[in-house]
PDB file of C-alpha atoms in Angstrom:
ATOM      1  CA  MET A   6     111.930  60.340 118.092  1.00  0.00           C
ATOM      2  CA  ASN A   7     109.654  62.311 115.803  1.00  0.00           C
ATOM      3  CA  PRO A   8     107.493  59.779 113.889  1.00  0.00           C
ATOM      4  CA  TYR A   9     108.172  61.597 110.612  1.00  0.00           C
ATOM      5  CA  HIS A  10     111.801  60.464 110.812  1.00  0.00           C
ATOM      6  CA  ILE A  11     110.643  57.097 109.479  1.00  0.00           C
ATOM      7  CA  PHE A  12     110.827  58.740 106.040  1.00  0.00           C
ATOM      8  CA  LYS A  13     114.603  58.688 106.428  1.00  0.00           C
ATOM      9  CA  TYR A  14     114.576  54.913 106.049  1.00  0.00           C
ATOM     10  CA  VAL A  15     112.108  54.568 103.170  1.00  0.00           C
ATOM     11  CA  PRO A  16     113.722  54.814  99.702  1.00  0.00           C
ATOM     12  CA  LEU A  17     112.616  57.782  97.608  1.00  0.00           C
ATOM     13  CA  SER A  18     111.533  55.442  94.801  1.00  0.00           C
ATOM     14  CA  VAL A  19     109.102  53.693  97.175  1.00  0.00           C
ATOM     15  CA  LEU A  20     107.728  57.010  98.439  1.00  0.00           C
ATOM     16  CA  GLN A  21     107.171  58.154  94.859  1.00  0.00           C
ATOM     17  CA  ILE A  22     105.181  54.995  94.110  1.00  0.00           C
ATOM     18  CA  VAL A  23     102.996  55.762  97.138  1.00  0.00           C
ATOM     19  CA  ALA A  24     102.577  59.370  95.961  1.00  0.00           C
ATOM     20  CA  ARG A  25     101.493  58.241  92.499  1.00  0.00           C
ATOM     21  CA  PHE A  26      98.914  55.902  94.026  1.00  0.00           C
ATOM     22  CA  VAL A  27      97.562  58.695  96.234  1.00  0.00           C
ATOM     23  CA  ALA A  28      97.336  60.936  93.162  1.00  0.00           C
ATOM     24  CA  TRP A  29      95.448  58.206  91.286  1.00  0.00           C
ATOM     25  CA  VAL A  30      92.930  57.982  94.145  1.00  0.00           C
ATOM     26  CA  ILE A  31      92.504  61.768  94.286  1.00  0.00           C
ATOM     27  CA  ILE A  32      91.853  61.971  90.542  1.00  0.00           C
ATOM     28  CA  LYS A  33      89.097  59.368  90.917  1.00  0.00           C
ATOM     29  CA  ILE A  34      87.243  61.628  93.391  1.00  0.00           C
ATOM     30  CA  PRO A  35      86.454  64.940  91.640  1.00  0.00           C
ATOM     31  CA  SER A  36      84.593  66.228  94.712  1.00  0.00           C
ATOM     32  CA  LEU A  37      87.784  66.474  96.759  1.00  0.00           C
ATOM     33  CA  SER A  38      88.835  70.015  97.651  1.00  0.00           C
ATOM     34  CA  ILE A  39      92.190  69.824  95.866  1.00  0.00           C
ATOM     35  CA  MET A  40      90.548  68.605  92.642  1.00  0.00           C
ATOM     36  CA  ARG A  41      88.014  71.411  92.784  1.00  0.00           C
ATOM     37  CA  THR A  42      90.740  74.006  93.439  1.00  0.00           C
ATOM     38  CA  VAL A  43      92.891  72.838  90.527  1.00  0.00           C
ATOM     39  CA  SER A  44      89.867  72.691  88.227  1.00  0.00           C
ATOM     40  CA  ILE A  45      88.825  76.245  89.126  1.00  0.00           C
ATOM     41  CA  ASN A  46      92.370  77.519  88.647  1.00  0.00           C
ATOM     42  CA  MET A  47      92.492  75.911  85.193  1.00  0.00           C
ATOM     43  CA  ALA A  48      89.153  77.468  84.309  1.00  0.00           C
ATOM     44  CA  LEU A  49      90.490  80.873  85.367  1.00  0.00           C
ATOM     45  CA  ILE A  50      93.865  80.842  83.602  1.00  0.00           C
ATOM     46  CA  ALA A  51      93.674  78.293  80.762  1.00  0.00           C
ATOM     47  CA  ASP A  52      90.802  79.617  78.642  1.00  0.00           C
ATOM     48  CA  SER A  53      92.612  78.656  75.415  1.00  0.00           C
ATOM     49  CA  LEU A  54      92.530  74.944  76.321  1.00  0.00           C
ATOM     50  CA  SER A  55      89.664  72.595  75.559  1.00  0.00           C
ATOM     51  CA  ASP A  56      87.851  70.853  78.406  1.00  0.00           C
ATOM     52  CA  GLN A  57      89.681  67.635  77.533  1.00  0.00           C
ATOM     53  CA  GLN A  58      93.061  69.410  77.645  1.00  0.00           C
ATOM     54  CA  LYS A  59      92.206  71.006  80.991  1.00  0.00           C
ATOM     55  CA  GLN A  60      91.263  67.599  82.427  1.00  0.00           C
ATOM     56  CA  ALA A  61      94.537  66.090  81.216  1.00  0.00           C
ATOM     57  CA  LEU A  62      96.529  68.990  82.652  1.00  0.00           C
ATOM     58  CA  THR A  63      94.664  68.715  85.960  1.00  0.00           C
ATOM     59  CA  LYS A  64      95.695  65.052  86.252  1.00  0.00           C
ATOM     60  CA  GLU A  65      99.340  65.944  85.604  1.00  0.00           C
ATOM     61  CA  ILE A  66      99.184  68.706  88.210  1.00  0.00           C
ATOM     62  CA  ILE A  67      97.786  66.342  90.861  1.00  0.00           C
ATOM     63  CA  TYR A  68     100.498  63.776  90.176  1.00  0.00           C
ATOM     64  CA  HIS A  69     103.275  66.355  90.388  1.00  0.00           C
ATOM     65  CA  GLN A  70     101.854  67.962  93.541  1.00  0.00           C
ATOM     66  CA  CYS A  71     101.650  64.601  95.334  1.00  0.00           C
ATOM     67  CA  LEU A  72     105.210  63.784  94.278  1.00  0.00           C
ATOM     68  CA  THR A  73     106.472  67.198  95.393  1.00  0.00           C
ATOM     69  CA  SER A  74     104.862  66.757  98.810  1.00  0.00           C
ATOM     70  CA  ILE A  75     106.455  63.376  99.498  1.00  0.00           C
ATOM     71  CA  GLU A  76     109.824  64.476  98.086  1.00  0.00           C
ATOM     72  CA  SER A  77     109.805  67.520 100.370  1.00  0.00           C
ATOM     73  CA  VAL A  78     109.160  65.326 103.400  1.00  0.00           C
ATOM     74  CA  LYS A  79     112.018  63.054 102.338  1.00  0.00           C
ATOM     75  CA  SER A  80     114.387  66.021 101.976  1.00  0.00           C
ATOM     76  CA  TRP A  81     113.524  67.258 105.484  1.00  0.00           C
ATOM     77  CA  ALA A  82     114.257  63.803 106.895  1.00  0.00           C
ATOM     78  CA  MET A  83     117.641  63.475 105.185  1.00  0.00           C
ATOM     79  CA  PRO A  84     120.928  65.346 105.653  1.00  0.00           C
ATOM     80  CA  PRO A  85     121.570  68.186 103.165  1.00  0.00           C
ATOM     81  CA  GLU A  86     124.143  66.109 101.286  1.00  0.00           C
ATOM     82  CA  TRP A  87     121.415  63.690 100.228  1.00  0.00           C
ATOM     83  CA  SER A  88     119.316  66.451  98.650  1.00  0.00           C
ATOM     84  CA  ILE A  89     122.355  67.902  96.893  1.00  0.00           C
ATOM     85  CA  LYS A  90     123.061  64.514  95.283  1.00  0.00           C
ATOM     86  CA  GLN A  91     119.567  64.497  93.772  1.00  0.00           C
ATOM     87  CA  ILE A  92     120.418  67.545  91.631  1.00  0.00           C
ATOM     88  CA  ARG A  93     121.598  66.454  88.187  1.00  0.00           C
ATOM     89  CA  ASP A  94     121.850  69.497  85.904  1.00  0.00           C
ATOM     90  CA  VAL A  95     121.801  73.238  86.564  1.00  0.00           C
ATOM     91  CA  HIS A  96     120.604  75.309  83.617  1.00  0.00           C
ATOM     92  CA  ASN A  97     122.073  78.815  83.206  1.00  0.00           C
ATOM     93  CA  LYS A  98     124.085  78.568  86.423  1.00  0.00           C
ATOM     94  CA  ASP A  99     126.061  81.632  85.353  1.00  0.00           C
ATOM     95  CA  ILE A 100     122.937  83.734  86.034  1.00  0.00           C
ATOM     96  CA  LEU A 101     122.918  82.573  89.651  1.00  0.00           C
ATOM     97  CA  LEU A 102     126.655  83.126  90.121  1.00  0.00           C
ATOM     98  CA  GLU A 103     126.360  86.627  88.665  1.00  0.00           C
ATOM     99  CA  GLY A 104     123.520  87.388  91.069  1.00  0.00           C
ATOM    100  CA  LEU A 105     125.436  86.077  94.075  1.00  0.00           C
ATOM    101  CA  ALA A 106     128.369  88.320  93.127  1.00  0.00           C
ATOM    102  CA  SER A 107     126.233  91.473  93.221  1.00  0.00           C
ATOM    103  CA  PRO A 108     127.503  93.953  95.844  1.00  0.00           C
ATOM    104  CA  ASN A 109     123.848  94.806  96.549  1.00  0.00           C
ATOM    105  CA  GLY A 110     123.022  91.231  97.490  1.00  0.00           C
ATOM    106  CA  MET A 111     120.715  88.791  95.737  1.00  0.00           C
ATOM    107  CA  LEU A 112     117.085  87.862  96.199  1.00  0.00           C
ATOM    108  CA  ALA A 113     116.188  84.412  94.897  1.00  0.00           C
ATOM    109  CA  ILE A 114     112.642  84.437  93.540  1.00  0.00           C
ATOM    110  CA  VAL A 115     111.250  80.932  94.065  1.00  0.00           C
ATOM    111  CA  PRO A 116     107.593  80.367  93.130  1.00  0.00           C
ATOM    112  CA  HIS A 117     105.805  77.197  94.272  1.00  0.00           C
ATOM    113  CA  LEU A 118     107.166  75.493  91.181  1.00  0.00           C
ATOM    114  CA  GLY A 119     108.604  71.988  91.341  1.00  0.00           C
ATOM    115  CA  THR A 120     110.279  70.582  94.448  1.00  0.00           C
ATOM    116  CA  TRP A 121     111.722  73.803  95.851  1.00  0.00           C
ATOM    117  CA  GLU A 122     112.534  72.187  99.218  1.00  0.00           C
ATOM    118  CA  MET A 123     114.987  69.853  97.470  1.00  0.00           C
ATOM    119  CA  MET A 124     116.733  72.895  96.017  1.00  0.00           C
ATOM    120  CA  ASN A 125     117.223  74.588  99.396  1.00  0.00           C
ATOM    121  CA  ALA A 126     120.138  72.363 100.404  1.00  0.00           C
ATOM    122  CA  TRP A 127     121.824  72.875  97.036  1.00  0.00           C
ATOM    123  CA  LEU A 128     121.400  76.656  97.192  1.00  0.00           C
ATOM    124  CA  ASN A 129     122.774  76.804 100.740  1.00  0.00           C
ATOM    125  CA  GLN A 130     126.158  75.675  99.383  1.00  0.00           C
ATOM    126  CA  PHE A 131     126.670  79.217  98.134  1.00  0.00           C
ATOM    127  CA  GLY A 132     126.420  80.975 101.482  1.00  0.00           C
ATOM    128  CA  ALA A 133     124.195  81.496 104.500  1.00  0.00           C
ATOM    129  CA  PRO A 134     120.896  82.982 103.305  1.00  0.00           C
ATOM    130  CA  THR A 135     118.369  84.668 105.543  1.00  0.00           C
ATOM    131  CA  ILE A 136     114.990  82.985 105.056  1.00  0.00           C
ATOM    132  CA  MET A 137     111.579  83.645 106.550  1.00  0.00           C
ATOM    133  CA  TYR A 138     109.979  80.702 108.331  1.00  0.00           C
ATOM    134  CA  LYS A 139     106.328  80.445 109.276  1.00  0.00           C
ATOM    135  CA  PRO A 140     105.605  77.614 111.745  1.00  0.00           C
ATOM    136  CA  VAL A 141     103.592  74.745 110.274  1.00  0.00           C
ATOM    137  CA  LYS A 142     100.332  73.818 112.005  1.00  0.00           C
ATOM    138  CA  GLY A 143     100.846  70.947 114.440  1.00  0.00           C
ATOM    139  CA  ASP A 144     103.774  70.676 116.859  1.00  0.00           C
ATOM    140  CA  ILE A 145     105.009  67.305 115.578  1.00  0.00           C
ATOM    141  CA  ILE A 146     105.165  68.253 111.896  1.00  0.00           C
ATOM    142  CA  ASN A 147     106.506  71.731 112.725  1.00  0.00           C
ATOM    143  CA  ASP A 148     109.346  70.255 114.802  1.00  0.00           C
ATOM    144  CA  PHE A 149     110.147  67.890 111.937  1.00  0.00           C
ATOM    145  CA  VAL A 150     110.232  70.646 109.287  1.00  0.00           C
ATOM    146  CA  LEU A 151     112.179  72.974 111.561  1.00  0.00           C
ATOM    147  CA  GLN A 152     114.798  70.288 112.256  1.00  0.00           C
ATOM    148  CA  GLY A 153     115.168  69.684 108.521  1.00  0.00           C
ATOM    149  CA  ARG A 154     115.661  73.337 107.674  1.00  0.00           C
ATOM    150  CA  SER A 155     117.904  73.949 110.677  1.00  0.00           C
ATOM    151  CA  ARG A 156     120.473  71.558 109.194  1.00  0.00           C
ATOM    152  CA  LEU A 157     121.112  74.082 106.441  1.00  0.00           C
ATOM    153  CA  ASN A 158     123.340  77.164 106.584  1.00  0.00           C
ATOM    154  CA  ALA A 159     120.312  79.423 106.533  1.00  0.00           C
ATOM    155  CA  THR A 160     119.306  81.860 109.251  1.00  0.00           C
ATOM    156  CA  LEU A 161     115.572  81.439 109.852  1.00  0.00           C
ATOM    157  CA  VAL A 162     113.639  84.577 110.759  1.00  0.00           C
ATOM    158  CA  PRO A 163     109.927  85.095 111.532  1.00  0.00           C
ATOM    159  CA  THR A 164     107.413  86.271 108.945  1.00  0.00           C
ATOM    160  CA  ASP A 165     106.930  89.681 110.545  1.00  0.00           C
ATOM    161  CA  GLY A 166     108.571  93.093 110.641  1.00  0.00           C
ATOM    162  CA  SER A 167     111.672  91.790 112.395  1.00  0.00           C
ATOM    163  CA  GLY A 168     112.124  89.169 109.666  1.00  0.00           C
ATOM    164  CA  VAL A 169     111.841  91.786 106.938  1.00  0.00           C
ATOM    165  CA  LYS A 170     114.471  93.915 108.688  1.00  0.00           C
ATOM    166  CA  ALA A 171     116.786  90.903 108.922  1.00  0.00           C
ATOM    167  CA  ILE A 172     116.478  90.229 105.174  1.00  0.00           C
ATOM    168  CA  PHE A 173     117.007  93.912 104.398  1.00  0.00           C
ATOM    169  CA  LYS A 174     120.179  93.905 106.500  1.00  0.00           C
ATOM    170  CA  THR A 175     121.429  90.745 104.790  1.00  0.00           C
ATOM    171  CA  LEU A 176     120.960  92.268 101.334  1.00  0.00           C
ATOM    172  CA  LYS A 177     122.627  95.540 102.350  1.00  0.00           C
ATOM    173  CA  GLN A 178     125.633  93.486 103.453  1.00  0.00           C
ATOM    174  CA  GLY A 179     125.835  91.768 100.072  1.00  0.00           C
ATOM    175  CA  GLY A 180     124.267  88.495 101.216  1.00  0.00           C
ATOM    176  CA  PHE A 181     121.262  86.704  99.800  1.00  0.00           C
ATOM    177  CA  SER A 182     117.784  85.632 100.718  1.00  0.00           C
ATOM    178  CA  ILE A 183     115.076  83.412  99.273  1.00  0.00           C
ATOM    179  CA  ILE A 184     111.462  84.508  98.861  1.00  0.00           C
ATOM    180  CA  LEU A 185     108.389  82.630  97.662  1.00  0.00           C
ATOM    181  CA  PRO A 186     106.423  85.659  96.426  1.00  0.00           C
ATOM    182  CA  ASP A 187     103.307  83.871  95.184  1.00  0.00           C
ATOM    183  CA  HIS A 188     101.744  83.443  98.633  1.00  0.00           C
ATOM    184  CA  VAL A 189      98.429  85.212  99.143  1.00  0.00           C
ATOM    185  CA  PRO A 190      99.310  88.061 101.526  1.00  0.00           C
ATOM    186  CA  ASP A 191      97.237  89.890 104.097  1.00  0.00           C
ATOM    187  CA  PRO A 192      95.433  92.817 102.434  1.00  0.00           C
ATOM    188  CA  SER A 193      97.780  95.245 104.187  1.00  0.00           C
ATOM    189  CA  GLY A 194     100.811  93.597 102.617  1.00  0.00           C
ATOM    190  CA  GLY A 195      99.602  93.366  99.052  1.00  0.00           C
ATOM    191  CA  VAL A 196      98.208  95.089  95.971  1.00  0.00           C
ATOM    192  CA  VAL A 197      95.755  93.926  93.327  1.00  0.00           C
ATOM    193  CA  VAL A 198      97.530  93.243  90.019  1.00  0.00           C
ATOM    194  CA  PRO A 199      97.197  90.618  87.263  1.00  0.00           C
ATOM    195  CA  PHE A 200      98.591  87.107  87.656  1.00  0.00           C
ATOM    196  CA  PHE A 201      97.950  84.960  84.587  1.00  0.00           C
ATOM    197  CA  GLY A 202      95.483  87.647  83.525  1.00  0.00           C
ATOM    198  CA  ILE A 203      93.492  87.541  86.767  1.00  0.00           C
ATOM    199  CA  GLU A 204      93.428  90.685  88.914  1.00  0.00           C
ATOM    200  CA  THR A 205      94.225  89.305  92.363  1.00  0.00           C
ATOM    201  CA  LEU A 206      95.831  90.235  95.674  1.00  0.00           C
ATOM    202  CA  THR A 207      99.625  89.973  95.349  1.00  0.00           C
ATOM    203  CA  SER A 208     102.483  90.313  97.829  1.00  0.00           C
ATOM    204  CA  THR A 209     104.718  93.402  97.604  1.00  0.00           C
ATOM    205  CA  LEU A 210     107.526  92.224  99.914  1.00  0.00           C
ATOM    206  CA  ALA A 211     109.989  91.095  97.230  1.00  0.00           C
ATOM    207  CA  SER A 212     109.299  94.193  95.137  1.00  0.00           C
ATOM    208  CA  LYS A 213     109.868  96.555  98.066  1.00  0.00           C
ATOM    209  CA  LEU A 214     113.121  94.822  99.015  1.00  0.00           C
ATOM    210  CA  ALA A 215     114.325  95.067  95.409  1.00  0.00           C
ATOM    211  CA  SER A 216     113.363  98.739  95.130  1.00  0.00           C
ATOM    212  CA  LYS A 217     115.127  99.709  98.347  1.00  0.00           C
ATOM    213  CA  THR A 218     118.318  97.653  97.966  1.00  0.00           C
ATOM    214  CA  LYS A 219     118.710  97.338  94.166  1.00  0.00           C
ATOM    215  CA  CYS A 220     119.677  93.720  94.795  1.00  0.00           C
ATOM    216  CA  ALA A 221     120.025  91.223  91.968  1.00  0.00           C
ATOM    217  CA  LEU A 222     116.880  89.195  91.285  1.00  0.00           C
ATOM    218  CA  VAL A 223     117.257  85.598  90.134  1.00  0.00           C
ATOM    219  CA  GLY A 224     114.371  83.227  89.474  1.00  0.00           C
ATOM    220  CA  LEU A 225     114.930  79.606  90.501  1.00  0.00           C
ATOM    221  CA  SER A 226     112.992  76.377  90.096  1.00  0.00           C
ATOM    222  CA  CYS A 227     113.763  72.726  90.820  1.00  0.00           C
ATOM    223  CA  ILE A 228     112.015  70.425  88.354  1.00  0.00           C
ATOM    224  CA  ARG A 229     111.706  66.635  88.466  1.00  0.00           C
ATOM    225  CA  ARG A 230     113.391  65.091  85.447  1.00  0.00           C
ATOM    226  CA  ASP A 231     111.254  63.261  82.899  1.00  0.00           C
ATOM    227  CA  ASP A 232     113.489  60.189  83.205  1.00  0.00           C
ATOM    228  CA  GLY A 233     112.816  60.063  86.963  1.00  0.00           C
ATOM    229  CA  ARG A 234     116.515  60.337  87.778  1.00  0.00           C
ATOM    230  CA  GLY A 235     116.670  63.289  90.124  1.00  0.00           C
ATOM    231  CA  PHE A 236     115.995  66.974  89.532  1.00  0.00           C
ATOM    232  CA  ASP A 237     117.210  69.829  87.363  1.00  0.00           C
ATOM    233  CA  ILE A 238     117.559  73.428  88.531  1.00  0.00           C
ATOM    234  CA  TYR A 239     116.620  76.290  86.219  1.00  0.00           C
ATOM    235  CA  CYS A 240     117.943  79.833  86.717  1.00  0.00           C
ATOM    236  CA  TYR A 241     116.208  82.888  85.253  1.00  0.00           C
ATOM    237  CA  LYS A 242     117.638  86.382  84.995  1.00  0.00           C
ATOM    238  CA  LEU A 243     115.035  88.868  86.209  1.00  0.00           C
ATOM    239  CA  ASP A 244     116.291  92.245  85.014  1.00  0.00           C
ATOM    240  CA  ASP A 245     113.170  94.122  83.867  1.00  0.00           C
ATOM    241  CA  PRO A 246     113.588  97.686  85.242  1.00  0.00           C
ATOM    242  CA  ALA A 247     109.918  97.623  86.268  1.00  0.00           C
ATOM    243  CA  LEU A 248     110.807  95.035  88.937  1.00  0.00           C
ATOM    244  CA  TYR A 249     112.576  97.850  90.828  1.00  0.00           C
ATOM    245  CA  ASP A 250     109.902 100.487  90.346  1.00  0.00           C
ATOM    246  CA  ARG A 251     108.968 102.453  93.459  1.00  0.00           C
ATOM    247  CA  ASP A 252     105.301 102.104  92.582  1.00  0.00           C
ATOM    248  CA  ALA A 253     104.199  98.925  94.352  1.00  0.00           C
ATOM    249  CA  LYS A 254     101.649  97.971  91.688  1.00  0.00           C
ATOM    250  CA  THR A 255     104.070  98.411  88.808  1.00  0.00           C
ATOM    251  CA  ALA A 256     106.766  96.318  90.488  1.00  0.00           C
ATOM    252  CA  ALA A 257     104.393  93.596  91.708  1.00  0.00           C
ATOM    253  CA  HIS A 258     102.848  93.270  88.253  1.00  0.00           C
ATOM    254  CA  ALA A 259     106.312  92.937  86.695  1.00  0.00           C
ATOM    255  CA  LEU A 260     107.215  90.232  89.202  1.00  0.00           C
ATOM    256  CA  ASN A 261     103.989  88.346  88.473  1.00  0.00           C
ATOM    257  CA  LEU A 262     104.831  88.454  84.762  1.00  0.00           C
ATOM    258  CA  ALA A 263     108.329  87.130  85.482  1.00  0.00           C
ATOM    259  CA  MET A 264     106.921  84.270  87.561  1.00  0.00           C
ATOM    260  CA  GLN A 265     104.310  83.554  84.899  1.00  0.00           C
ATOM    261  CA  HIS A 266     107.128  83.136  82.360  1.00  0.00           C
ATOM    262  CA  MET A 267     108.867  80.665  84.687  1.00  0.00           C
ATOM    263  CA  ILE A 268     105.659  78.732  85.367  1.00  0.00           C
ATOM    264  CA  GLU A 269     104.539  78.540  81.734  1.00  0.00           C
ATOM    265  CA  ASP A 270     107.701  76.577  80.949  1.00  0.00           C
ATOM    266  CA  LYS A 271     106.637  73.848  83.394  1.00  0.00           C
ATOM    267  CA  CYS A 272     102.958  74.552  84.064  1.00  0.00           C
ATOM    268  CA  SER A 273     102.038  71.085  85.388  1.00  0.00           C
ATOM    269  CA  HIS A 274     104.784  71.356  88.028  1.00  0.00           C
ATOM    270  CA  TYR A 275     103.250  74.475  89.613  1.00  0.00           C
ATOM    271  CA  MET A 276     101.235  74.075  92.824  1.00  0.00           C
ATOM    272  CA  TRP A 277      97.839  74.810  91.295  1.00  0.00           C
ATOM    273  CA  GLY A 278      96.262  73.058  94.280  1.00  0.00           C
ATOM    274  CA  TYR A 279      96.919  76.338  96.133  1.00  0.00           C
ATOM    275  CA  ARG A 280      94.083  78.865  96.275  1.00  0.00           C
ATOM    276  CA  ARG A 281      96.151  81.646  94.740  1.00  0.00           C
ATOM    277  CA  PHE A 282      93.136  83.652  93.492  1.00  0.00           C
ATOM    278  CA  LYS A 283      91.037  83.773  96.649  1.00  0.00           C
ATOM    279  CA  HIS A 284      90.982  87.587  96.681  1.00  0.00           C
ATOM    280  CA  ILE A 285      89.609  88.801  93.335  1.00  0.00           C
ATOM    281  CA  PRO A 286      87.927  92.232  93.666  1.00  0.00           C
ATOM    282  CA  GLU A 287      85.204  91.554  91.088  1.00  0.00           C
ATOM    283  CA  LEU A 288      84.350  88.122  92.457  1.00  0.00           C
ATOM    284  CA  ASP A 289      85.951  87.855  95.913  1.00  0.00           C
ATOM    285  CA  ASN A 290      86.687  84.140  96.448  1.00  0.00           C
ATOM    286  CA  PRO A 291      86.172  81.994  93.324  1.00  0.00           C
ATOM    287  CA  TYR A 292      86.606  78.796  95.353  1.00  0.00           C
ATOM    288  CA  THR A 293      83.428  79.507  97.323  1.00  0.00           C
ATOM    289  CA  ALA A 294      81.568  81.518  94.696  1.00  0.00           C
ATOM    290  CA  ASP A 295      78.269  80.531  93.135  1.00  0.00           C
ATOM    291  CA  LYS A 296      78.837  78.496  89.957  1.00  0.00           C
ATOM    292  CA  ASN A 297      76.910  80.943  87.794  1.00  0.00           C
ATOM    293  CA  ALA A 298      78.766  83.937  89.230  1.00  0.00           C
ATOM    294  CA  LEU A 299      82.090  82.176  88.608  1.00  0.00           C
ATOM    295  CA  ALA A 300      81.129  81.285  85.043  1.00  0.00           C
ATOM    296  CA  ASP A 301      80.034  84.875  84.336  1.00  0.00           C
ATOM    297  CA  PHE A 302      83.308  86.244  85.728  1.00  0.00           C
ATOM    298  CA  ILE A 303      85.420  83.839  83.662  1.00  0.00           C
ATOM    299  CA  CYS A 304      83.509  84.723  80.490  1.00  0.00           C
ATOM    300  CA  SER A 305      83.775  88.473  81.157  1.00  0.00           C
ATOM    301  CA  ASN A 306      87.467  88.264  82.073  1.00  0.00           C
ATOM    302  CA  ASN A 307      88.290  86.219  78.962  1.00  0.00           C
ATOM    303  CA  GLN A 308      86.578  88.812  76.775  1.00  0.00           C
ATOM    304  CA  HIS A 309      88.513  91.578  78.535  1.00  0.00           C
ATOM    305  CA  ARG A 310      91.826  89.780  78.011  1.00  0.00           C
ATOM    306  CA  LYS A 311      91.020  89.176  74.338  1.00  0.00           C
ATOM    307  CA  GLN A 312      90.246  92.863  73.880  1.00  0.00           C
ATOM    308  CA  LEU A 313      93.555  93.825  75.502  1.00  0.00           C
ATOM    309  CA  ASP A 314      95.414  91.411  73.212  1.00  0.00           C
ATOM    310  CA  ASP A 315      93.657  92.843  70.162  1.00  0.00           C
ATOM    311  CA  ASP A 316      94.505  96.393  71.261  1.00  0.00           C
ATOM    312  CA  ARG A 317      98.190  95.457  71.671  1.00  0.00           C
ATOM    313  CA  GLN A 318      98.307  93.834  68.232  1.00  0.00           C
ATOM    314  CA  ASN A 319      96.649  96.858  66.611  1.00  0.00           C
ATOM    315  CA  ALA A 320      99.091  99.164  68.392  1.00  0.00           C
ATOM    316  CA  HIS A 321     102.021  97.210  66.934  1.00  0.00           C
ATOM    317  CA  ARG A 322     100.554  97.428  63.437  1.00  0.00           C
ATOM    318  CA  THR A 323     100.163 101.232  63.627  1.00  0.00           C
ATOM    319  CA  PRO A 324     102.950 102.860  61.534  1.00  0.00           C
TER     320      PRO A 324
END
């Protein structure tokens, strides 16, 4: 038996206590890689916050990321019915149902926001989506994750050209797929556009699928409730025409803006421990950059963003 199956027998409440303790330990060691990554991300995107506010937000992010990790493991260990029971409320469900009814198919846009793995089982009630799967490093953990996802109705396809063709075919047949479009892609599969005001390498896969199929786009997130009693699902209607633009940069930028709107609602639940900005043209990798070079970039970028905001406000005032 895979050793990870032990999580099947440990109550979620106990696992969450363990996760909170691990988060507490991580926060006490600022030199840890995850702490440094979150801190740099906050410095890049949260220039309007004070240092004290950034520190408080960083702590919240670490807690939520540790909880999300342990909750995902628990969901893989349990049958789909268990995960479905953890869902309490679904906000704007009509948006999802409208998307699923589209004759052009539906693409669920799921950023690394909240406990998205918990939502997979719930979403699979509505059909048999085609989903890309990239093997996890390590045979034991990969077998465990694969077993968990194989219990769902989804068809798992590789993260290569054949997988893209399978998703395209599914959408053309009126089916649906799920994409996490905030991964850092290979340079050949991305364009440089702003994300939270930072020009960075961004995937074009979801945008290209939308442009070619005219499928419905629905944003989804699964957020832990404040009362600790399960999770709520939030549905967002993504209908900006720019999302379907044939120009890859235009469409990718529009998608980043849509995800930013979703994330800003629940910023501390986003996986800011991920090195999302590791390909910035002006700086390259901020997570390995010299401190002075990073500080200079942040200062310059903040000034640039302020100038853009001022220009927009002046444009609106012009009669």
